[in-house]
Amino acid sequence: MNMFYYEPKTFQEACDLLNKYQDDAKLIAGGQSLMILLRQKVVVPEHLINLKNIKEGAYIKEEGGELKIGALTTHRQIEKSPLVREKLPAFAEVFSGIGSVQVRNWGTIGGNLAHSDPAGDLAPILMVLGARVRVISKSNSNEMPLESFITGYLETKLRASEMLQEIIIPLSKAKSGMAYEKESVRAGDMAMASAAAFIEIGSKGITRAKVVVGAVGEMPIRLENLEKELQGQGSKGELHIDPKFDQSIIRMDPYVSKEYKYEISKVKLRNVIQTAFERAKQA
Amino acid sequence: MSELNVVGKSVKRYDALEKVTGKAPFVYDMFLPDMLWAKVLRSPYPHAKIIKIDTTEAEKLPGVVGILTAADLPKTNHGAGLIDEPTMAIDRVRFVGEPVVAVAAESEDIAQEALTLIDVEYEELPGVFDPEIAMQTNPPSIIHPDLRSYSFSPVVPPAFDDDKPNVYNHYKIRHGNLEAGFQQADVVIENRFTTAMMQHCQMEPHVAVARAEVNGDITVWTSAQTIYGIKQMLCDALQMSSSKVRVIVPYVGGGYGGKVEIKTEAIAVGLAMKTRRPVRFAFTREEVFTSASVRHPSVIYVKDGVKKDGTLVAREVKVILNGGAYSAYGYLTVRNASFGAVGTYKVPNFKLDSYGVYTNLPIGGAFRGFGSNQVCWAIECQMDRIADHLNIDPVELRRKNLLSEGEINVSGETTHSYGTKECLEKVVEEIGYNQPKGESKGPWKRGRGIGLANKYSIAPTSSCAIIKLHDDGYVELRTSADEMGQGSRTVLAQIAAEEFNVEFDKVKVVAGDTLITPYDQGSISSRTTYNTGNAVRLACEDAKRQLFKQAAKKLEAPPEKLETANGRVFVKGSPDRSIAFGDLFIPTMFASGKVLKQGAELLGKATWYQFASAEDKETGQGTRVVAFYIHGATGAEVEVNEETGEVRVIKAVSAFDMGKAINPELCEQQIEGGIGMGIGAALYEEMAFDNGAVLNPNFMDYKIPTSREIPGPSNVKSFIVEANHPDGPFGAKGIGEGVTISVGPAIQAAINDAVGIRLGDMPMTRERVFQALSRKKA
Amino acid sequence: MKYPLKLHVNQRTYNLEVYPSQNLRDVLREELGLTGTKEGCSTGNCGACTVIMNGMSVKSCLILALQADGKEILTVEGLSTNGQLHPLQESFIDKQAVQCGYCTPGMLMSAKALLDQNPNPTEEEVRDGLHGNICRCTGYVKIVEAVLDAAEKIGQ
C-alpha cells in the first residue's frame, strides 16, 4: 500500500491534515513507540504526519502560576530544563529513568502521553500534580485533566481529528512535596509497578494528598480512599500508611505474578507517600 | 623455555582498528548486487502435522522470485552427532518458529508480504514442554517417532533408554561404590535445582548471504563460529560434494555457542540455487529468539553423602536437559554437561545420569559453558547447603573437598594443572570474604559469597594451520579459527610471532575461508588457543624446517644450527652470519616479483590432533576424557532489598586458571565479560513461553544487563592464575567459557549472606527472592 | 510513494528519495553503504544503530529517514578526521574495549555524545550515559575505562 507523508510546520496545518484524513492518518512525533509498531505492521497508516517540524510545539514556560510544556518538547529538554528543575525538581528527576539518553533525546512528552502505555513514567506523576492537557482540532481547543484524558490501555480521549498541544502543570503554592518511584528490572525499563504521590501540608498535617498507582492496571489509577486516609495525618510527624487497593485492577503479566505486582506496588506507594511527605515538610 | 617476546604480552587486538572505525566486515552488513531478500514462514504451533502447503498466491505477488519448501530439498537431515533435523519442516513441525516455507523476493517488504499469502494447513498434536513429563515412559507425545532409525556420528554414538521414548541421549558416569559411600555418610542431603532457558543474544543476529555460481558451486558468507562444521552440515543437508561448497566467515558479531548450526545458511543456499541470484537471509531479533538455539533449561537433582567434618563420601547426580525439538549440539551437551560435576571436587563414590529430552520448545544447543553452567550451579548451591547443614563455612567446606594434583577424578582422569585452590584463595581475599559486611541502608542488606567453576574442553578434536613466509619478512598465518570477539586472531598471531621471533605486527592473519584456510573444529569449547594454537606452533616449526633447509646452503651451515628473528635467518651464535627471507628468493623477469627457485613457497602446515582415550560406555571412565580443564572462582558482593526482592551486584571478583595467558588483557576481557553474562543469567534472563510460543522475543522484555546492572571498573576485578598445561602452547589452556559459570553460585551465596535465604532456581529474579523472603518470614 | 530527502552525513550531502516508512538506519546502511551503523534489534533497545544527529545521540532505527531531512548526522565513519583517530577510538584500542565489535560503533557514538555534553564524567556518569547500548561481550568494564581514558586525553 502506498503511504503518504506530511511535514506540517504549525499545529494548525497538522490539524487540517488530521481533519482531512481522520482515521487514515497517523501522527508521529518522536516515534519511540510508533516506529516499532510501524515496522511490525501493527500500524499501517495511509497518511503519516511528522510533527517534528512544528517549531511552536516545543517549549517550557511558566505562566500564571502554571508550568506549560509543549507537546513536542523532548524528554531530554524537560530533564535538562532549569525551570523544571527549579519548580518541579521531583518531576525533572523522573526523566532520567525513562529509556535511555538516545530515547529521551528524540521522544516527546506528547507522544508519551498520547501512546498511553500504563507502564509509562510520566502519567502517574502528572496525574498527582493535577496536570491538564490541551487537546486541539481544526476548529476546537479544549483543556481537560490528564486523569480523564487517559481512558485505558493504549487508549485516550483523542478522536481521529484531535491532537495534543500542551501539558499544563499547576504549581502548588502550599507547602508541598511529590515523589515517583518505579520498579523496573533494569535501568530505564518500563515499570512493572509504579506509584506517585503529591502531598500538601499545613499546621494540622496533610491537607491534600493525591496518590496514583501505575503500571499494574490498564492505566494509572488514583487511589482516592488512600488519599482520604492520609488527610489530616502527620501533624505529629508519623504517617500511618496502609496502601491497599483493589487487586482486581491488576493486569496479567507474563513475567511476574499479580500477587507480586500487588505487593511491590504497596512498597512503592508507601515509599512515595513517605518521600512526598518528607519533601513537603522540608519545602 | 627461553624468554618470551610476544606471548604473555598484552598486545593490542589485531582487529580493534577495523572495529573502531566501522570498517570491520560483518555478514549482516553485506548487500550484494542483484541480491534477493529471504523471509521464512514459521510454524505457529508447537507440535503439528503439516497437511498442505499452498504457495500459489504468494508466487503471484510481483517481486517474489523464488519459494522454497522441504519438497525442493533433499530428504536428508543434519545434526551434530544425531542426525535428526530437517532444513525445513517436512511433514511435521515440532516447535513454534520451525521453518516451513521460505521466500526470496526483490525486497524485504515484498518477501514479508508474500508470507501472509501462504496457506499452510496443520493438524495440531499435543505439545510437551516439561522435560520431566516428556521423559516419562508414556509421554503425551512422542516427538521423534523415528528416533531409533536416525543416523549418528560413529565417534559419539547415542545411548537411548527403552522406557523413555523422548530421551535422545543418556550419559552415565559410575565411579567407586555409591551405596557403600552413602553408608559411610553421617548425613545425606538431597536437593533439586533448576535453570532457565537463555538466549545468547549475540549483537549481530544470525545471517547468511549465498551465491550460486554458474558452475554449480556455492559460496556462502555467514556469521558462524564453526566454519567447517557449517560447511559439513550444508553438504549433509543439501547433499552436496564438499569441494562444491565454499564458506566464508569474516568477523562474527558474537557467538557464545549459538552460531554453530545451519539456521540461515541452508535456506539461503537453497533459495540461491533455485533463483540463480544471490540471497540474503538475515534473522530479525525475534527470529533469533524463536528459531536459533538456546541454553537448555535444566532440572538437576543432587544427593550427597557427607561426613560430619564435611568430607564428601558419595554423590549422585541426575541431570535433565530440556532439549527442545531437535538434538543439534545439545546431543553432545548431554554428555559434556556431566563434566561440571567432575572437574572440581574429590568424590570417592559417584554416580551421574544425564538425559537429553525432546520437548516442543526451541532447540537447546551450545551456549558458553555447554552444560557446565547448569551442573556447576547445582553442585555449588548444594555445597552451600551442606555447609549450612553442618555449620561449616562454605569456603572451608570447599577447601576440604577440592581435588589435588595427581588425584583421580570421577571420570578416571589424573588431575593436573589444577589452579582451583589459588583461584579460590585469591577471590576470598579480594572480595573481602572475611571482612565485616558493609552497612545496610534501609531495606538494602549486604552480603558476600563465593562460587567455583570448572569447564572442560572437548576431545578428541583437531585444528590445522598453514604458515607462509613472505619475501619481505612477514609471516602469514592461515587459520579457520573464527574471530567472534574472543581474540583468536590476536592470540594465534602472537604465537606465530613468538615462534618466528618477529614483532606482532609482522604477522598477517588470513582467516575464515574454506577455499584457502585449513580445517578447524571451530571456536567452541574454549578450544582455540589450545588446539589451533598448537597447530600454529607445529606449522611454524614445519615452515622453519623449509626455511632453514633453503637458508642452509646460502649460509653454509647445517639447518639445525640455524635460527630466525625479524625476518632473517641466523647461524646460532653468529649474529653476523645471516640472510633475509627475501634473499632466498630470486627476482623474476619484468619485475613481476620474486620467486623461490625450488618448492614454490615457504609453506609450513600442521594438524594438531587432541586424542581422547577410550571411554567405557557404562561408566564414563577413561584416562583422557577431555582436553583440559579451566578452573576458577568468583566472589560477589550484593545488596538485597528486603521489601522488593531486588538484588544489586555491588562488586564482583573472579580469578581464573587458563594455563599460560598468551595475552593477559584479552583474558581479562573474557573474565569481565563472563561476569557480565553471568550476572544476566543469575538475576535477569529467562525466556518465557505460552504453549510453546516465546513471550519475550525482544530486548525490551528479555532482560540483558546494561552498564547500569553490571558494576563499573572500580568494582569488577579479574585475576589470572596460570596452572600451565604440559600439552598447551606455551602452557596455555583456554578461558572463554568457564568465566560465566561461578557468577550465579557466588551471587546465590551472597544473597544468603545478606538475607538468609537459599535459592535453587536461576535466574534469581526479584519475585523469587521476594517469595523466599516471604517464606522465611512465615 | 517516495519523497526527497537531503541528508548531511559526515559532512557530505546526499540527495535521496525514500519511502516514508524507511528508518534512518536502513537508509544509512543500505542506500549510503555506511554499514558502520549496525542493526541489532529494531526496537530501540540495543543501541548498535546509535548516531549523532544535530549534536544529540539518537537510535537511528527509531527515526524516520525523512525526519532527518536537512539534519547533520555523524556516524562512526565520520568519527576520525583526516585519518586521525578520535581520542575515543584510540582509547577503545588502548584499553582493549573491543571484542566482537558489533556494538562498538554505537557505543562510540553514545560515548562521544556523552563527552560532548559532559567532558569530565565520573565512572557512574559513564555507566549511566551508556546504558542505552547493549554489549554482550565485555561486561562494559573496559568500555567504561576507555571512555574515562578518552575524557582525560581530550581534557589535556
Short mmCIF file of N, CA and C in Angstrom, two decimals, chain A residues 105-209:
data_model
loop_
_atom_site.label_atom_id
_atom_site.label_comp_id
_atom_site.label_asym_id
_atom_site.label_seq_id
_atom_site.Cartn_x
_atom_site.Cartn_y
_atom_site.Cartn_z
N ASN A 105 16.34 11.86 23.94
CA ASN A 105 16.74 12.94 23.02
C ASN A 105 15.72 13.16 21.92
N TRP A 106 14.96 12.13 21.58
CA TRP A 106 14.07 12.26 20.43
C TRP A 106 12.60 12.08 20.82
N GLY A 107 12.34 11.31 21.85
CA GLY A 107 10.96 11.08 22.28
C GLY A 107 10.37 12.33 22.92
N THR A 108 9.06 12.50 22.77
CA THR A 108 8.40 13.72 23.26
C THR A 108 7.41 13.41 24.37
N ILE A 109 7.11 14.42 25.15
CA ILE A 109 6.15 14.25 26.25
C ILE A 109 4.75 14.00 25.69
N GLY A 110 4.44 14.68 24.58
CA GLY A 110 3.11 14.49 23.99
C GLY A 110 2.95 13.08 23.45
N GLY A 111 3.99 12.59 22.79
CA GLY A 111 3.94 11.23 22.26
C GLY A 111 3.79 10.22 23.37
N ASN A 112 4.53 10.44 24.44
CA ASN A 112 4.47 9.54 25.59
C ASN A 112 3.05 9.45 26.13
N LEU A 113 2.41 10.61 26.34
CA LEU A 113 1.08 10.61 26.94
C LEU A 113 0.02 10.09 25.97
N ALA A 114 0.16 10.44 24.69
CA ALA A 114 -0.84 10.01 23.71
C ALA A 114 -0.77 8.50 23.47
N HIS A 115 0.43 7.92 23.64
CA HIS A 115 0.57 6.48 23.48
C HIS A 115 -0.14 5.74 24.62
N SER A 116 -0.16 6.38 25.78
CA SER A 116 -0.92 5.88 26.93
C SER A 116 -0.59 4.45 27.33
N ASP A 117 0.68 4.17 27.41
CA ASP A 117 1.11 2.88 27.94
C ASP A 117 1.00 2.95 29.47
N PRO A 118 0.27 2.04 30.07
CA PRO A 118 0.09 2.13 31.52
C PRO A 118 1.39 2.04 32.30
N ALA A 119 2.42 1.46 31.66
CA ALA A 119 3.71 1.34 32.35
C ALA A 119 4.57 2.59 32.15
N GLY A 120 4.04 3.58 31.47
CA GLY A 120 4.78 4.82 31.24
C GLY A 120 5.05 5.56 32.55
N ASP A 121 6.08 6.36 32.55
CA ASP A 121 6.51 7.01 33.79
C ASP A 121 5.87 8.37 34.01
N LEU A 122 5.43 9.02 32.94
CA LEU A 122 5.02 10.41 33.11
C LEU A 122 3.60 10.57 33.62
N ALA A 123 2.69 9.73 33.15
CA ALA A 123 1.29 9.92 33.53
C ALA A 123 1.06 9.88 35.04
N PRO A 124 1.64 8.90 35.76
CA PRO A 124 1.35 8.87 37.20
C PRO A 124 1.74 10.17 37.92
N ILE A 125 2.94 10.66 37.64
CA ILE A 125 3.34 11.86 38.39
C ILE A 125 2.56 13.08 37.92
N LEU A 126 2.28 13.15 36.62
CA LEU A 126 1.49 14.28 36.13
C LEU A 126 0.08 14.24 36.70
N MET A 127 -0.44 13.05 36.88
CA MET A 127 -1.79 12.94 37.46
C MET A 127 -1.82 13.47 38.88
N VAL A 128 -0.84 13.09 39.68
CA VAL A 128 -0.86 13.58 41.07
C VAL A 128 -0.59 15.07 41.14
N LEU A 129 0.08 15.59 40.12
CA LEU A 129 0.33 17.04 40.09
C LEU A 129 -0.89 17.79 39.59
N GLY A 130 -1.92 17.05 39.20
CA GLY A 130 -3.14 17.69 38.71
C GLY A 130 -2.98 18.31 37.34
N ALA A 131 -2.13 17.70 36.51
CA ALA A 131 -1.87 18.27 35.19
C ALA A 131 -3.11 18.19 34.30
N ARG A 132 -3.19 19.16 33.38
CA ARG A 132 -4.23 19.16 32.37
C ARG A 132 -3.55 19.07 31.01
N VAL A 133 -4.32 18.64 30.04
CA VAL A 133 -3.77 18.63 28.68
C VAL A 133 -4.66 19.47 27.78
N ARG A 134 -4.04 20.10 26.79
CA ARG A 134 -4.82 20.87 25.82
C ARG A 134 -4.91 20.04 24.55
N VAL A 135 -6.15 19.74 24.18
CA VAL A 135 -6.42 18.94 23.00
C VAL A 135 -6.98 19.85 21.93
N ILE A 136 -6.39 19.78 20.75
CA ILE A 136 -6.84 20.68 19.69
C ILE A 136 -7.30 19.89 18.46
N SER A 137 -8.15 20.54 17.69
CA SER A 137 -8.53 20.01 16.39
C SER A 137 -8.62 21.21 15.46
N LYS A 138 -9.04 20.99 14.24
CA LYS A 138 -9.08 22.07 13.24
C LYS A 138 -9.76 23.33 13.80
N SER A 139 -10.88 23.12 14.53
CA SER A 139 -11.60 24.30 14.96
C SER A 139 -11.85 24.37 16.46
N ASN A 140 -11.26 23.43 17.18
CA ASN A 140 -11.50 23.44 18.63
C ASN A 140 -10.22 23.36 19.43
N SER A 141 -10.32 23.83 20.63
CA SER A 141 -9.21 23.74 21.57
C SER A 141 -9.80 23.57 22.96
N ASN A 142 -9.52 22.40 23.58
CA ASN A 142 -10.10 22.12 24.90
C ASN A 142 -9.03 21.71 25.88
N GLU A 143 -9.27 22.09 27.12
CA GLU A 143 -8.41 21.59 28.18
C GLU A 143 -9.16 20.53 28.96
N MET A 144 -8.45 19.50 29.39
CA MET A 144 -9.07 18.51 30.27
C MET A 144 -8.02 17.95 31.21
N PRO A 145 -8.47 17.48 32.35
CA PRO A 145 -7.49 16.88 33.26
C PRO A 145 -6.87 15.65 32.59
N LEU A 146 -5.59 15.45 32.83
CA LEU A 146 -4.91 14.27 32.26
C LEU A 146 -5.64 13.00 32.71
N GLU A 147 -6.12 13.05 33.95
CA GLU A 147 -6.82 11.91 34.52
C GLU A 147 -8.00 11.46 33.66
N SER A 148 -8.72 12.42 33.07
CA SER A 148 -9.85 11.99 32.24
C SER A 148 -9.42 11.79 30.78
N PHE A 149 -8.25 12.35 30.40
CA PHE A 149 -7.73 12.16 29.05
C PHE A 149 -7.35 10.69 28.82
N ILE A 150 -6.76 10.09 29.84
CA ILE A 150 -6.34 8.68 29.73
C ILE A 150 -7.55 7.80 30.04
N THR A 151 -7.89 6.93 29.09
CA THR A 151 -9.11 6.14 29.28
C THR A 151 -8.86 4.65 29.37
N GLY A 152 -7.68 4.19 29.05
CA GLY A 152 -7.44 2.75 29.14
C GLY A 152 -6.09 2.37 28.58
N TYR A 153 -5.92 1.07 28.40
CA TYR A 153 -4.66 0.51 27.89
C TYR A 153 -4.43 1.01 26.47
N LEU A 154 -3.42 1.83 26.27
CA LEU A 154 -3.10 2.45 24.99
C LEU A 154 -4.28 3.26 24.43
N GLU A 155 -5.14 3.72 25.34
CA GLU A 155 -6.32 4.48 24.89
C GLU A 155 -6.39 5.83 25.58
N THR A 156 -6.84 6.84 24.78
CA THR A 156 -7.08 8.17 25.34
C THR A 156 -8.38 8.71 24.76
N LYS A 157 -8.74 9.90 25.22
CA LYS A 157 -9.94 10.55 24.70
C LYS A 157 -9.75 11.11 23.30
N LEU A 158 -8.51 11.10 22.79
CA LEU A 158 -8.24 11.74 21.49
C LEU A 158 -9.09 11.11 20.39
N ARG A 159 -9.80 11.96 19.66
CA ARG A 159 -10.51 11.47 18.49
C ARG A 159 -9.60 11.57 17.26
N ALA A 160 -10.05 10.99 16.17
CA ALA A 160 -9.20 10.93 14.97
C ALA A 160 -8.74 12.30 14.51
N SER A 161 -9.55 13.32 14.74
CA SER A 161 -9.20 14.64 14.23
C SER A 161 -8.44 15.47 15.26
N GLU A 162 -8.15 14.88 16.41
CA GLU A 162 -7.58 15.68 17.50
C GLU A 162 -6.12 15.32 17.80
N MET A 163 -5.44 16.29 18.39
CA MET A 163 -4.07 16.02 18.83
C MET A 163 -3.76 16.79 20.12
N LEU A 164 -2.70 16.39 20.77
CA LEU A 164 -2.26 17.06 22.00
C LEU A 164 -1.44 18.29 21.63
N GLN A 165 -1.69 19.38 22.32
CA GLN A 165 -0.88 20.56 22.04
C GLN A 165 0.01 20.94 23.21
N GLU A 166 -0.52 20.76 24.41
CA GLU A 166 0.20 21.30 25.55
C GLU A 166 -0.15 20.54 26.82
N ILE A 167 0.81 20.49 27.73
CA ILE A 167 0.59 19.90 29.04
C ILE A 167 0.74 21.04 30.05
N ILE A 168 -0.22 21.16 30.93
CA ILE A 168 -0.24 22.29 31.88
C ILE A 168 -0.17 21.72 33.29
N ILE A 169 0.83 22.16 34.03
CA ILE A 169 1.01 21.63 35.38
C ILE A 169 0.87 22.78 36.37
N PRO A 170 -0.18 22.72 37.21
CA PRO A 170 -0.31 23.80 38.21
C PRO A 170 0.82 23.71 39.22
N LEU A 171 1.32 24.86 39.63
CA LEU A 171 2.40 24.88 40.63
C LEU A 171 1.78 25.19 41.98
N SER A 172 1.91 24.26 42.89
CA SER A 172 1.28 24.42 44.21
C SER A 172 1.95 25.55 44.98
N LYS A 173 1.12 26.36 45.64
CA LYS A 173 1.69 27.43 46.46
C LYS A 173 1.83 26.98 47.92
N ALA A 174 1.16 25.86 48.20
CA ALA A 174 1.21 25.35 49.57
C ALA A 174 2.56 24.68 49.82
N LYS A 175 2.79 24.34 51.08
CA LYS A 175 3.96 23.54 51.44
C LYS A 175 3.69 22.14 50.90
N SER A 176 4.43 21.75 49.87
CA SER A 176 4.07 20.50 49.21
C SER A 176 5.31 19.71 48.82
N GLY A 177 5.06 18.45 48.57
CA GLY A 177 6.14 17.58 48.10
C GLY A 177 5.56 16.50 47.21
N MET A 178 6.40 15.98 46.33
CA MET A 178 5.91 14.92 45.44
C MET A 178 7.02 13.89 45.25
N ALA A 179 6.59 12.74 44.83
CA ALA A 179 7.58 11.68 44.56
C ALA A 179 7.01 10.67 43.59
N TYR A 180 7.92 10.06 42.84
CA TYR A 180 7.56 8.99 41.93
C TYR A 180 8.59 7.89 42.08
N GLU A 181 8.14 6.66 42.08
CA GLU A 181 9.09 5.54 42.10
C GLU A 181 8.55 4.45 41.20
N LYS A 182 9.48 3.80 40.53
CA LYS A 182 9.03 2.63 39.78
C LYS A 182 9.91 1.44 40.10
N GLU A 183 9.35 0.27 39.90
CA GLU A 183 10.12 -0.96 39.99
C GLU A 183 10.30 -1.43 38.57
N SER A 184 11.55 -1.46 38.12
CA SER A 184 11.79 -1.98 36.77
C SER A 184 13.00 -2.88 36.85
N VAL A 185 13.05 -3.87 35.97
CA VAL A 185 14.11 -4.86 36.07
C VAL A 185 15.47 -4.19 35.88
N ARG A 186 15.56 -3.38 34.81
CA ARG A 186 16.82 -2.71 34.53
C ARG A 186 16.59 -1.20 34.53
N ALA A 187 17.69 -0.46 34.59
CA ALA A 187 17.60 0.98 34.46
C ALA A 187 16.88 1.31 33.15
N GLY A 188 15.92 2.20 33.22
CA GLY A 188 15.28 2.67 32.00
C GLY A 188 14.18 1.78 31.46
N ASP A 189 13.99 0.61 32.05
CA ASP A 189 12.92 -0.27 31.59
C ASP A 189 11.55 0.29 31.93
N MET A 190 10.55 -0.22 31.20
CA MET A 190 9.18 0.09 31.57
C MET A 190 8.93 -0.47 32.97
N ALA A 191 8.01 0.20 33.69
CA ALA A 191 7.76 -0.20 35.07
C ALA A 191 6.95 -1.49 35.14
N MET A 192 7.28 -2.35 36.13
CA MET A 192 6.37 -3.46 36.42
C MET A 192 5.39 -3.03 37.51
N ALA A 193 5.80 -2.02 38.25
CA ALA A 193 4.91 -1.38 39.22
C ALA A 193 5.43 0.04 39.42
N SER A 194 4.53 0.97 39.67
CA SER A 194 4.99 2.32 39.94
C SER A 194 3.96 3.04 40.79
N ALA A 195 4.41 4.13 41.40
CA ALA A 195 3.49 4.91 42.23
C ALA A 195 3.97 6.35 42.26
N ALA A 196 3.01 7.24 42.39
CA ALA A 196 3.33 8.66 42.52
C ALA A 196 2.46 9.24 43.62
N ALA A 197 3.02 10.21 44.33
CA ALA A 197 2.25 10.89 45.38
C ALA A 197 2.57 12.37 45.40
N PHE A 198 1.55 13.13 45.70
CA PHE A 198 1.71 14.56 45.88
C PHE A 198 1.03 14.92 47.20
N ILE A 199 1.74 15.62 48.03
CA ILE A 199 1.20 15.91 49.36
C ILE A 199 1.40 17.38 49.71
N GLU A 200 0.31 18.00 50.19
CA GLU A 200 0.41 19.37 50.73
C GLU A 200 0.18 19.28 52.23
N ILE A 201 0.96 20.05 52.98
CA ILE A 201 0.76 20.01 54.43
C ILE A 201 0.52 21.40 54.98
N GLY A 202 -0.22 21.39 56.05
CA GLY A 202 -0.45 22.64 56.79
C GLY A 202 -0.11 22.40 58.25
N SER A 203 -0.56 23.26 59.11
CA SER A 203 -0.20 23.13 60.52
C SER A 203 -0.84 21.87 61.13
N LYS A 204 -1.95 21.41 60.55
CA LYS A 204 -2.61 20.22 61.11
C LYS A 204 -2.33 19.00 60.24
N GLY A 205 -1.15 18.94 59.73
CA GLY A 205 -0.79 17.74 58.96
C GLY A 205 -1.17 17.86 57.49
N ILE A 206 -1.44 16.72 56.89
CA ILE A 206 -1.67 16.68 55.45
C ILE A 206 -3.02 17.33 55.12
N THR A 207 -2.98 18.31 54.26
CA THR A 207 -4.21 19.00 53.88
C THR A 207 -4.75 18.44 52.56
N ARG A 208 -3.82 17.94 51.73
CA ARG A 208 -4.27 17.40 50.45
C ARG A 208 -3.28 16.31 50.04
N ALA A 209 -3.81 15.19 49.59
CA ALA A 209 -2.93 14.12 49.11
C ALA A 209 -3.49 13.57 47.82
#
